[in-house]
Structures are given as structure tokens and as C-alpha cells.
PDB file of C-alpha atoms in Angstrom:
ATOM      1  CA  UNK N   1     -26.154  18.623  57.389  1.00 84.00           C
ATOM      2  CA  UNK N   2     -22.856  18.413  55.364  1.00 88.00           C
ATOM      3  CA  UNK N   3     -19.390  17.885  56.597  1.00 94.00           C
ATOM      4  CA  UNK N   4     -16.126  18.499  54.969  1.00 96.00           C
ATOM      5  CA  UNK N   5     -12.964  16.988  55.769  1.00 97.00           C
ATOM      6  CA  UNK N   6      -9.400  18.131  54.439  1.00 97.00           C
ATOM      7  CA  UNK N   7      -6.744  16.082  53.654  1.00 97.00           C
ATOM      8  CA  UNK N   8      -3.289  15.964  52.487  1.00 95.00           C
ATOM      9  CA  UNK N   9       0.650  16.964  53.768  1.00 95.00           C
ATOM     10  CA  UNK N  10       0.922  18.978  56.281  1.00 95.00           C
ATOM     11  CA  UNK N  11       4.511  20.092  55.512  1.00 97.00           C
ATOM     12  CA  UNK N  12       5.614  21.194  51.785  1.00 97.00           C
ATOM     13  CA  UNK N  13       8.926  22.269  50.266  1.00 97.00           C
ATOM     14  CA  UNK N  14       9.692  26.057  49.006  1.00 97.00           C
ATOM     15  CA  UNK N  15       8.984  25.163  45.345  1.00 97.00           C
ATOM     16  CA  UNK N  16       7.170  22.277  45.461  1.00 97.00           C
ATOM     17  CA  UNK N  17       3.064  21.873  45.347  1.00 98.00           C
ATOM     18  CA  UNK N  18       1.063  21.792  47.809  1.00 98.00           C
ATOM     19  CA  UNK N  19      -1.868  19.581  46.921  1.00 98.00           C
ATOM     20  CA  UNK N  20      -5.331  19.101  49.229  1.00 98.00           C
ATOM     21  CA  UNK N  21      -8.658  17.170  49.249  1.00 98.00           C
ATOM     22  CA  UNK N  22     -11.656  17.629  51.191  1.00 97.00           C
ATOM     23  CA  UNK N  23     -14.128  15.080  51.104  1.00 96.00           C
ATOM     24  CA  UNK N  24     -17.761  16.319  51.433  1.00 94.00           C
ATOM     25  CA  UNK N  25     -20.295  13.784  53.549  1.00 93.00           C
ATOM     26  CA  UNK N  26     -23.301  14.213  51.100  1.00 84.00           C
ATOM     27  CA  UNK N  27     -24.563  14.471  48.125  1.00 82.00           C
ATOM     28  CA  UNK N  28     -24.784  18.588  48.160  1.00 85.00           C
ATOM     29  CA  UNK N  29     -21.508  18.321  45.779  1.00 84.00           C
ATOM     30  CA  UNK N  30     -23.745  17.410  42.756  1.00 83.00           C
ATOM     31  CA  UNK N  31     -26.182  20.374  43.463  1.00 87.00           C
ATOM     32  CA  UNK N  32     -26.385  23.396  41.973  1.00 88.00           C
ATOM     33  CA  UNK N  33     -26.878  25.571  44.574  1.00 92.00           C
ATOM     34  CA  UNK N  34     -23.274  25.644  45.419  1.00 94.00           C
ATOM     35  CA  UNK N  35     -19.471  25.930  44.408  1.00 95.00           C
ATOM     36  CA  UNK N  36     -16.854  24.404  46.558  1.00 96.00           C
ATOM     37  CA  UNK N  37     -14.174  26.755  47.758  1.00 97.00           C
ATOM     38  CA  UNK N  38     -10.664  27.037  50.014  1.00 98.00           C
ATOM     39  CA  UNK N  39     -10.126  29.595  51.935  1.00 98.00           C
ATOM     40  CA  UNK N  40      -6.627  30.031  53.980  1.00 98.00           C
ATOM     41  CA  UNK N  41      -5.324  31.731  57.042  1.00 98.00           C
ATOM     42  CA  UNK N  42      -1.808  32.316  58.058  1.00 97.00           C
ATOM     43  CA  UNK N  43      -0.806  32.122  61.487  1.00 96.00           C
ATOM     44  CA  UNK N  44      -2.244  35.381  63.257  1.00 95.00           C
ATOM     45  CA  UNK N  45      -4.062  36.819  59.965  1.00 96.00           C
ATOM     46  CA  UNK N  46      -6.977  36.672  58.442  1.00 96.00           C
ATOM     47  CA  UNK N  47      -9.343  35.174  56.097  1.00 97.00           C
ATOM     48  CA  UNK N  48      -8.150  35.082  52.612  1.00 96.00           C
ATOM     49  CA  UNK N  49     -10.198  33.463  49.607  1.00 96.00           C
ATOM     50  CA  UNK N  50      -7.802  31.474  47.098  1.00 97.00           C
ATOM     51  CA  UNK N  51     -11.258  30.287  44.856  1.00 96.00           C
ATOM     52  CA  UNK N  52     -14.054  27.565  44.376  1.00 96.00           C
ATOM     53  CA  UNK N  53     -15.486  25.786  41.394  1.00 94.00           C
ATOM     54  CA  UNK N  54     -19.361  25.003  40.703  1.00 89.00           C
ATOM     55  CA  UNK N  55     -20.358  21.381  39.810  1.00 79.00           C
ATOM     56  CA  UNK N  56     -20.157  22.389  36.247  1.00 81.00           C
ATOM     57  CA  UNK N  57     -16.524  23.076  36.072  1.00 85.00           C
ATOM     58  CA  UNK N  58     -16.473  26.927  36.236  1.00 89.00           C
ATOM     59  CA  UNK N  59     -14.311  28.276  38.469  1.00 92.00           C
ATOM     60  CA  UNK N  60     -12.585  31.539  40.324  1.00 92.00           C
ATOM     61  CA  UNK N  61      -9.453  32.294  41.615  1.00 94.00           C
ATOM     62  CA  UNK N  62      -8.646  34.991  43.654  1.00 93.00           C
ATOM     63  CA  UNK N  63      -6.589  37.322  41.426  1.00 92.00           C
ATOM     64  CA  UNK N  64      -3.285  37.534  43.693  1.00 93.00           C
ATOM     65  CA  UNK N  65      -3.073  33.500  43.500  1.00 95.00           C
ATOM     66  CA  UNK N  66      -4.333  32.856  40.072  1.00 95.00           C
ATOM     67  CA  UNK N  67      -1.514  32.086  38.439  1.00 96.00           C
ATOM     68  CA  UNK N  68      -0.827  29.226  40.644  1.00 97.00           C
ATOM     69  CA  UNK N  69      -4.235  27.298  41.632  1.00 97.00           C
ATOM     70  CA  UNK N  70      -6.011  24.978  40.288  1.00 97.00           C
ATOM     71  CA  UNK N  71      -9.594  23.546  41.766  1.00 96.00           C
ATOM     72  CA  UNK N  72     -10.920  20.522  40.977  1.00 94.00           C
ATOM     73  CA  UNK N  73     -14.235  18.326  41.889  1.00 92.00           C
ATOM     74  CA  UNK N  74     -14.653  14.645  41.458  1.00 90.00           C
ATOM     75  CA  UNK N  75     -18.102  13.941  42.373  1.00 88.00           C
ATOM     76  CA  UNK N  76     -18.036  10.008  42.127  1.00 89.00           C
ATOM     77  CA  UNK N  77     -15.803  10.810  45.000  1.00 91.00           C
ATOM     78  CA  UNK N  78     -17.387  13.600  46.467  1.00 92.00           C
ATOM     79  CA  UNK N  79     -14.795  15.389  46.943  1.00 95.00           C
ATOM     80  CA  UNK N  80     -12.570  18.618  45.843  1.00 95.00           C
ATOM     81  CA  UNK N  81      -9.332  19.606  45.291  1.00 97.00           C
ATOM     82  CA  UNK N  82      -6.509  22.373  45.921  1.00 98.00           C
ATOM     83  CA  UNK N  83      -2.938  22.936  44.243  1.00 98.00           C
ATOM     84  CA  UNK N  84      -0.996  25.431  44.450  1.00 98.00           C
ATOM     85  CA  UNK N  85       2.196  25.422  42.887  1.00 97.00           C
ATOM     86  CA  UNK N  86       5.539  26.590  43.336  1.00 97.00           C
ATOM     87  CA  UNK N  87       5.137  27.577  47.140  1.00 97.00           C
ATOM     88  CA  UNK N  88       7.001  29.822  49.296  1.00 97.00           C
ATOM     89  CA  UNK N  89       6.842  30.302  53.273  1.00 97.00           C
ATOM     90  CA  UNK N  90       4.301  33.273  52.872  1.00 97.00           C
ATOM     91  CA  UNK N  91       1.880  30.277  51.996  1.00 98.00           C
ATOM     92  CA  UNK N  92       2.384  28.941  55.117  1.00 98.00           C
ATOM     93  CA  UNK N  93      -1.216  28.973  56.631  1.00 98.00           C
ATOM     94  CA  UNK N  94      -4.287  27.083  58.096  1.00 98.00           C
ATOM     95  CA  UNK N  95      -6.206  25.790  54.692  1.00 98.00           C
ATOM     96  CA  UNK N  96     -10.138  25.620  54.925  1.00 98.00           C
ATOM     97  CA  UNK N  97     -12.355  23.667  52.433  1.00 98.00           C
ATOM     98  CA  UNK N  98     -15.972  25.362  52.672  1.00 97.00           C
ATOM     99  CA  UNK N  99     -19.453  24.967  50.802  1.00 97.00           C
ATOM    100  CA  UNK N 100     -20.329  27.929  49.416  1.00 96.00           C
ATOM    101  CA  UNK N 101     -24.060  28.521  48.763  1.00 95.00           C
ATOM    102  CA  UNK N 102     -25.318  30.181  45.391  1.00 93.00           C
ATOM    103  CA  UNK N 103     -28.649  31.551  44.480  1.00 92.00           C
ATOM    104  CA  UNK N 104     -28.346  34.538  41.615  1.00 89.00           C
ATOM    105  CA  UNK N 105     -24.527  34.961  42.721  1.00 90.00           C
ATOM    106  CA  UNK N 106     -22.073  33.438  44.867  1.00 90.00           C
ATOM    107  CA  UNK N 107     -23.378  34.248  48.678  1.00 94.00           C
ATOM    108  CA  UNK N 108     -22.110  32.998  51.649  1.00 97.00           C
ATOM    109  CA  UNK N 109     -20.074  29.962  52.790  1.00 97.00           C
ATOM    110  CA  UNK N 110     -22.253  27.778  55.100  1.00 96.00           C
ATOM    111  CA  UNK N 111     -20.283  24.522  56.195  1.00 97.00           C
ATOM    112  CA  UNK N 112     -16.252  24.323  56.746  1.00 98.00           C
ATOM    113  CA  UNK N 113     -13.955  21.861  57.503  1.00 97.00           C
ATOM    114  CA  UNK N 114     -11.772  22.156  60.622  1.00 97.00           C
ATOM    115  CA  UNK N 115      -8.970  23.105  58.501  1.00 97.00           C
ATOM    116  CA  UNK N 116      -5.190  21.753  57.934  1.00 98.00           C
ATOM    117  CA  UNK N 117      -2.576  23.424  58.808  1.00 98.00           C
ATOM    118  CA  UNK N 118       0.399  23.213  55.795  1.00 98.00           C
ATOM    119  CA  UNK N 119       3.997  24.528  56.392  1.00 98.00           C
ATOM    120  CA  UNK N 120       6.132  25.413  53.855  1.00 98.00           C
ATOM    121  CA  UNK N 121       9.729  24.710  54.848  1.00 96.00           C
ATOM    122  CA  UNK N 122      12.783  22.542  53.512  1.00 94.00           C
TER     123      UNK N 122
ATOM    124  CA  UNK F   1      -5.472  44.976  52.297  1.00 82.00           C
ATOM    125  CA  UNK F   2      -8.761  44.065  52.712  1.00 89.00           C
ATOM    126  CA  UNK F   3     -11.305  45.050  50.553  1.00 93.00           C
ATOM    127  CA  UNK F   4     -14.083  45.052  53.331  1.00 97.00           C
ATOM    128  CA  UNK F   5     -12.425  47.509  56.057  1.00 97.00           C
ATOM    129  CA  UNK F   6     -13.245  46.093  59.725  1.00 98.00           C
ATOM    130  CA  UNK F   7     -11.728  47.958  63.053  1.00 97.00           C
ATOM    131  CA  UNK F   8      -9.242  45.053  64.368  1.00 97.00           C
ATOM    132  CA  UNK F   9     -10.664  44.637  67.942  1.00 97.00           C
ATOM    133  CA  UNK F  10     -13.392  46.156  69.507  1.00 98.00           C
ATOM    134  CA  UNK F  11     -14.278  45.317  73.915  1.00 97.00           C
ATOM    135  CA  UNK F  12     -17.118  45.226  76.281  1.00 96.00           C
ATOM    136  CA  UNK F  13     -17.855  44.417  79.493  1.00 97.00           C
ATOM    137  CA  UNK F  14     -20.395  41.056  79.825  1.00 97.00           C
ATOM    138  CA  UNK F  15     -23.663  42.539  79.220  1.00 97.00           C
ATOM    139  CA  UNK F  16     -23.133  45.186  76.987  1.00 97.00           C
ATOM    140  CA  UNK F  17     -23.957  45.985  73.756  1.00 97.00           C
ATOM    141  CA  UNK F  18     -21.107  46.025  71.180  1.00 98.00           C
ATOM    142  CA  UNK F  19     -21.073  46.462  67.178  1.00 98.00           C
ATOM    143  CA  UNK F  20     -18.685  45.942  64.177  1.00 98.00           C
ATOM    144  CA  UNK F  21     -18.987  48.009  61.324  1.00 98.00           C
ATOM    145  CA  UNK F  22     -18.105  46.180  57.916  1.00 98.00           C
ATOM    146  CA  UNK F  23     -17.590  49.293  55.295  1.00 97.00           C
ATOM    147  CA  UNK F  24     -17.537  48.577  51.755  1.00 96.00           C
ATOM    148  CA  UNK F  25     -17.620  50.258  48.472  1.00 96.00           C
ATOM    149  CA  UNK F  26     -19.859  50.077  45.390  1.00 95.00           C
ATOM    150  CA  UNK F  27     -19.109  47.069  43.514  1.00 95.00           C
ATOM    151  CA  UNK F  28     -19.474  45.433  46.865  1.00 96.00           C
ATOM    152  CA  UNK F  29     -22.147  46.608  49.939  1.00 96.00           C
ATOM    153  CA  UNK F  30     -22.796  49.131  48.209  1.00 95.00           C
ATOM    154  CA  UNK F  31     -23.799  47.483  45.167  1.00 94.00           C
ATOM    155  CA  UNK F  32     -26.772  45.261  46.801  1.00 85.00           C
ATOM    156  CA  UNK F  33     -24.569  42.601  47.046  1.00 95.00           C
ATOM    157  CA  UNK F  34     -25.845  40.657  51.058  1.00 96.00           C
ATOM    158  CA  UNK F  35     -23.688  40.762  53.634  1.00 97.00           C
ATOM    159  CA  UNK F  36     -22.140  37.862  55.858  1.00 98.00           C
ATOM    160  CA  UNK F  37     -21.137  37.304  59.203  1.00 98.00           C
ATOM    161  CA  UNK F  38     -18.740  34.627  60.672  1.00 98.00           C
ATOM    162  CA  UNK F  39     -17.272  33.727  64.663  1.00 98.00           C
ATOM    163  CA  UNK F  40     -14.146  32.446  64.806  1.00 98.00           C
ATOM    164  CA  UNK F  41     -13.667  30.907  68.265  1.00 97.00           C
ATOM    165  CA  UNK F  42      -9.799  30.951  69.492  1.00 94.00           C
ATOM    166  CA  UNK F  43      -8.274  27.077  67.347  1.00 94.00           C
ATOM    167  CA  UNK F  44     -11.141  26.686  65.888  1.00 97.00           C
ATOM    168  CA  UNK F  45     -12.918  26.494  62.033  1.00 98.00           C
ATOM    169  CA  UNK F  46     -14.887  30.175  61.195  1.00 98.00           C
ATOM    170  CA  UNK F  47     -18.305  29.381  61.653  1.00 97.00           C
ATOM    171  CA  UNK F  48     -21.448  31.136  59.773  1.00 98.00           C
ATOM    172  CA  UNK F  49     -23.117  33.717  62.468  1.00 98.00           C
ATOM    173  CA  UNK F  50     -25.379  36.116  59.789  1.00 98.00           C
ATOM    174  CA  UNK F  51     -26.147  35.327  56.191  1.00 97.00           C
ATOM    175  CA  UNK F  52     -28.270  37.652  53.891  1.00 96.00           C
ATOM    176  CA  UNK F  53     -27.608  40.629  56.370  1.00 96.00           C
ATOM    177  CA  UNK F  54     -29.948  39.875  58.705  1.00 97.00           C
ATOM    178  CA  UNK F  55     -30.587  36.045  59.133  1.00 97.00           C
ATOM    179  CA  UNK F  56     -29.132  33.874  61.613  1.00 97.00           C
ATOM    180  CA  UNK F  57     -29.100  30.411  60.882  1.00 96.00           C
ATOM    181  CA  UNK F  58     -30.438  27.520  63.254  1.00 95.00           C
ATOM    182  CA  UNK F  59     -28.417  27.453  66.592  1.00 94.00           C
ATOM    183  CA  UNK F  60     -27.021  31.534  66.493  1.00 96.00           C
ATOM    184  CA  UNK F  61     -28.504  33.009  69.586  1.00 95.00           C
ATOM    185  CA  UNK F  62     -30.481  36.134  69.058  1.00 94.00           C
ATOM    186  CA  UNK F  63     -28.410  38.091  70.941  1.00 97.00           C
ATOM    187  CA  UNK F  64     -26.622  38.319  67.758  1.00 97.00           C
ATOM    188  CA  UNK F  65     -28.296  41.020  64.904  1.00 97.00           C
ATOM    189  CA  UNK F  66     -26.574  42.220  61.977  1.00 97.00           C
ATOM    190  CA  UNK F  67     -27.820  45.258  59.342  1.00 97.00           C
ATOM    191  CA  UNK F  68     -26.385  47.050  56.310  1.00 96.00           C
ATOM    192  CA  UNK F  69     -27.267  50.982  55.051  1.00 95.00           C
ATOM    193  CA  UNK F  70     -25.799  52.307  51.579  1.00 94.00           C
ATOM    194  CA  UNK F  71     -21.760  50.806  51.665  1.00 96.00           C
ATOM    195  CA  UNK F  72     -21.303  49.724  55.019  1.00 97.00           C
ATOM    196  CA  UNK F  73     -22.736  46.331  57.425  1.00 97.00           C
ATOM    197  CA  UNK F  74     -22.863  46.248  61.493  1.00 98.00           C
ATOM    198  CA  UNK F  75     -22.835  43.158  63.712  1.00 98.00           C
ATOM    199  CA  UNK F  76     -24.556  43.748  66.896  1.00 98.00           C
ATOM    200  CA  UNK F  77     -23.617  41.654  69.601  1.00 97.00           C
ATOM    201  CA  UNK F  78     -26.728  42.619  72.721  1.00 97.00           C
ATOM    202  CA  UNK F  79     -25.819  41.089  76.166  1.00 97.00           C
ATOM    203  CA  UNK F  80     -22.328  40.421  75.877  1.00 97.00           C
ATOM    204  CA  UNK F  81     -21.225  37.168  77.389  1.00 97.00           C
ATOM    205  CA  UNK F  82     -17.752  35.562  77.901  1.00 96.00           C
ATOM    206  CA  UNK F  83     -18.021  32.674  75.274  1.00 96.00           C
ATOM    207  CA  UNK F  84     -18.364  35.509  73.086  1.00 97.00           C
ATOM    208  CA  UNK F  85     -14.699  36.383  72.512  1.00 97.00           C
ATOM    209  CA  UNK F  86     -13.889  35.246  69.410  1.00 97.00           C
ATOM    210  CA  UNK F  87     -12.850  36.948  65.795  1.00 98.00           C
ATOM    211  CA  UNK F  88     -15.346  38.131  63.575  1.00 98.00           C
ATOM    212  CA  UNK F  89     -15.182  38.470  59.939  1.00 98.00           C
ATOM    213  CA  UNK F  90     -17.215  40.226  57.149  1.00 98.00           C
ATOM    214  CA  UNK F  91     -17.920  38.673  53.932  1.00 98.00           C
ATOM    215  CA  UNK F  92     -19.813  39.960  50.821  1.00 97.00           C
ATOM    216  CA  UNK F  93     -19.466  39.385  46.917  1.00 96.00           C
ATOM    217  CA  UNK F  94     -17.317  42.188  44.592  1.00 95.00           C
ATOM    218  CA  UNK F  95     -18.539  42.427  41.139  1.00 94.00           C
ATOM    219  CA  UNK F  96     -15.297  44.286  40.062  1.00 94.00           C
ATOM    220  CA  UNK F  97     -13.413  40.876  41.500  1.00 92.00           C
ATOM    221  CA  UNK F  98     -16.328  38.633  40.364  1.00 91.00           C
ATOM    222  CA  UNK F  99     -15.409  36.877  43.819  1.00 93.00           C
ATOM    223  CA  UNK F 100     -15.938  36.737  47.539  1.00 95.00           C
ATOM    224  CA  UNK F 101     -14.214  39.012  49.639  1.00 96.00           C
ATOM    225  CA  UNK F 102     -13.406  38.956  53.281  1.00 97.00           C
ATOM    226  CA  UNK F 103     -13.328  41.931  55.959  1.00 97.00           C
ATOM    227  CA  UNK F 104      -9.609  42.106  57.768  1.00 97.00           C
ATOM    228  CA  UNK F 105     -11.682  40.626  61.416  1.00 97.00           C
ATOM    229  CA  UNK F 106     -12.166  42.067  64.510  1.00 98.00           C
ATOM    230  CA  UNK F 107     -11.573  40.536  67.421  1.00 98.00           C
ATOM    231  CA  UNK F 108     -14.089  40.829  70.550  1.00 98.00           C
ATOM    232  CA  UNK F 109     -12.253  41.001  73.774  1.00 97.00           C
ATOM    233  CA  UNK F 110     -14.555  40.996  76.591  1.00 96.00           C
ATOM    234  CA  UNK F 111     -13.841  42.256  79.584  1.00 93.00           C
TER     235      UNK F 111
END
């Protein structure tokens, strides 16, 4: 059974980047059965995807944040990555790493973290 | 806006039957694509509740049933008990996105 942990600041700067890590328990983040993804919340809203990235090194981004993420897996560290760059206080939200599980086509996401909250403020 | 379109809450009284309807469009549901479910207790992570339409995983009492016909998905929720107030999301792939999307959520309010 895996578990993912995030990491990283919990308060940012408008302008600044906000930079995450989630650290995955096993040894899933080698397989290819799965990309590893963030998903966010903002206080009171709902689920939005920002993207994942498969072992290989392809990724997706959600269109609307493109522009400013970047994913990234180490897997001698077994973990992954979020940036996001040049922030604002509408990306002020609860960030969730998550395992997303692949056969044919990206499917569903079967493990989270607890998620982080990150504020944007100066 | 969401792509999936959920109705925000939805109520029963414990021991009821409630559903959720997840509607989609045709690069989505309507495309094949499965269909997700996740429970989002009040402070805590989302947690997977249906995968592949129709399949709870280990743990997910059976209480809880999802389907999906043409572009839309239902979570049914049979004997409706307190614990179950929570927010539930919809999830499915887009092939116009080439990504996951997320429903808006409902949340269950039980009475």
C-alpha cells in the first residue's frame, strides 16, 4: 500500500515560486502503471488538476496553469516535484500529491497525500 | 467551470437512497472514457470511493454503487448513514484536454 507525503513552505510571496515534494513510501514510482500528479483545492472549492508526469519523463499540465508548472520525479529519491511560478493569492489552496494509475490511458488517482496547505501572501 | 457538471449538494434522511449524477460530454463520458468516484470527508485528503464505473476498491462499503449510460455517471449512495456526509467528486479522462478532469462536487448533507 503506498503513501505519499508533501512537503515544502507553507507560506509563499505574490511573485515568488512555490516549490513542493512528496515523497512516495514504495517502489510504485519506478512502475509503469502510473504518473504522479498534484492536484489543488482552494479554501471552499473544488478539485482542480494542475498535472502529473510518468516515470519516463512525459508529462501534462492542465492548460490554465501551463505556462507556469513544472513536474519533476527523482526516483533514487522516490519522490516528485511541484513549481509553480510567479504566484498570486488566487493560488492560495490545499496542494495534494496523488498516484495516478494508468492502463491504456490515464484512469483514476488511487493513493493521496493528506495535503499542504500553501498561502500566498507578503 | 467544470468540465464534468455535478449538482452542488444533494440531502437525505439516514436510510435513504440518494444519487449524484456526473454529466459529461463526448470527448469525455461520453467517449468510453471510465468514470471515478471520490469522498471527501470534512479536513480531510479525497479518498477513492468508485474506479472503472462500477468497482469499489477494498474497504468501500457496498452501500456505495456507481453506473454510467451514454454522457453522464451516477453515484448511488443505498442506506444513508451519518458518517456519510462528506463531498463527492467526479473524475474521468478528456481526450480534447488529453488530461483528467474533475466534476465541480456535491456535497451530501444528511439529515
Amino acid at each position: 500500500q503506498s503513501q505519499l507525503q508533501e512537503s515544502g513552505p507553507g507560506l509563499v510571496k505574490p511573485s515568488e515560486t512555490l516549490s513542493l515534494a512528496c515523497s512516495v513510501s514504495d517502489g510504485s514510482i519506478t512502475s509503469n502503471s502510473y504518473y504522479w500528479a498534484w492536484i489543488r483545492q482552494p479554501p471552499g472549492k473544488g478539485l482542480e488538476y494542475i498535472g502529473s508526469m510518468y516515470y519516463s519523463g512525459s508529462t501534462y499540465y492542465n492548460p490554465s496553469l501551463k505556462s507556469r508548472v513544472t513536474i519533476s520525479v527523482d526516483t533514487s529519491k522516490r519522490q516528485f516535484s511541484l513549481r509553480l511560478s510567479s504566484v498570486t493569492a488566487a493560488d492560495t489552496a490545499v496542494y495534494y500529491c496523488a498516484r495516478l494509475y494508468s492502463y491504456g490511458y490515464p484512469r483514476y488517482f488511487d493513493y493521496w497525500g493528506q495535503g499542504t496547505l500553501v498561502t500566498v501572501s507578503s | 467551470q467544470s468540465v464534468l457538471t455535478q449538482p452542488p449538494s444533494v440531502s437525505g434522511a439516514p436510510g435513504q437512497r440518494v444519487t449524484i449524477s456526473c454529466t459529461g460530454s463526448s470527448s469525455n463520458i461520453g467517449a468510453t472514457y471510465d468514470v471515478h468516484w471520490y469522498q471527501q470527508l470534512p479536513g480531510t485528503a479525497p479518498r477513492l470511493l468508485i474506479f472503472d464505473n462500477n468497482n469499489r476498491p477494498s474497504g468501500v462499503p457496498d452501500r456505495f454503487f456507481g453506473s454510467k449510460s451514454g454522457t453522464s455517471a451516477s453515484l448511488a449512495i443505498t442506506g444513508l448513514q451519518a458518517e456519510d456526509e462528506a463531498d463527492y467528486y467526479c473524475q474521468s479522462y478528456d481526450s480534447s484536454l488529453s488530461g483528467s478532469v474533475f466534476g465541480g462536487g456535491t456535497k451530501l448533507t444528511v439529515l
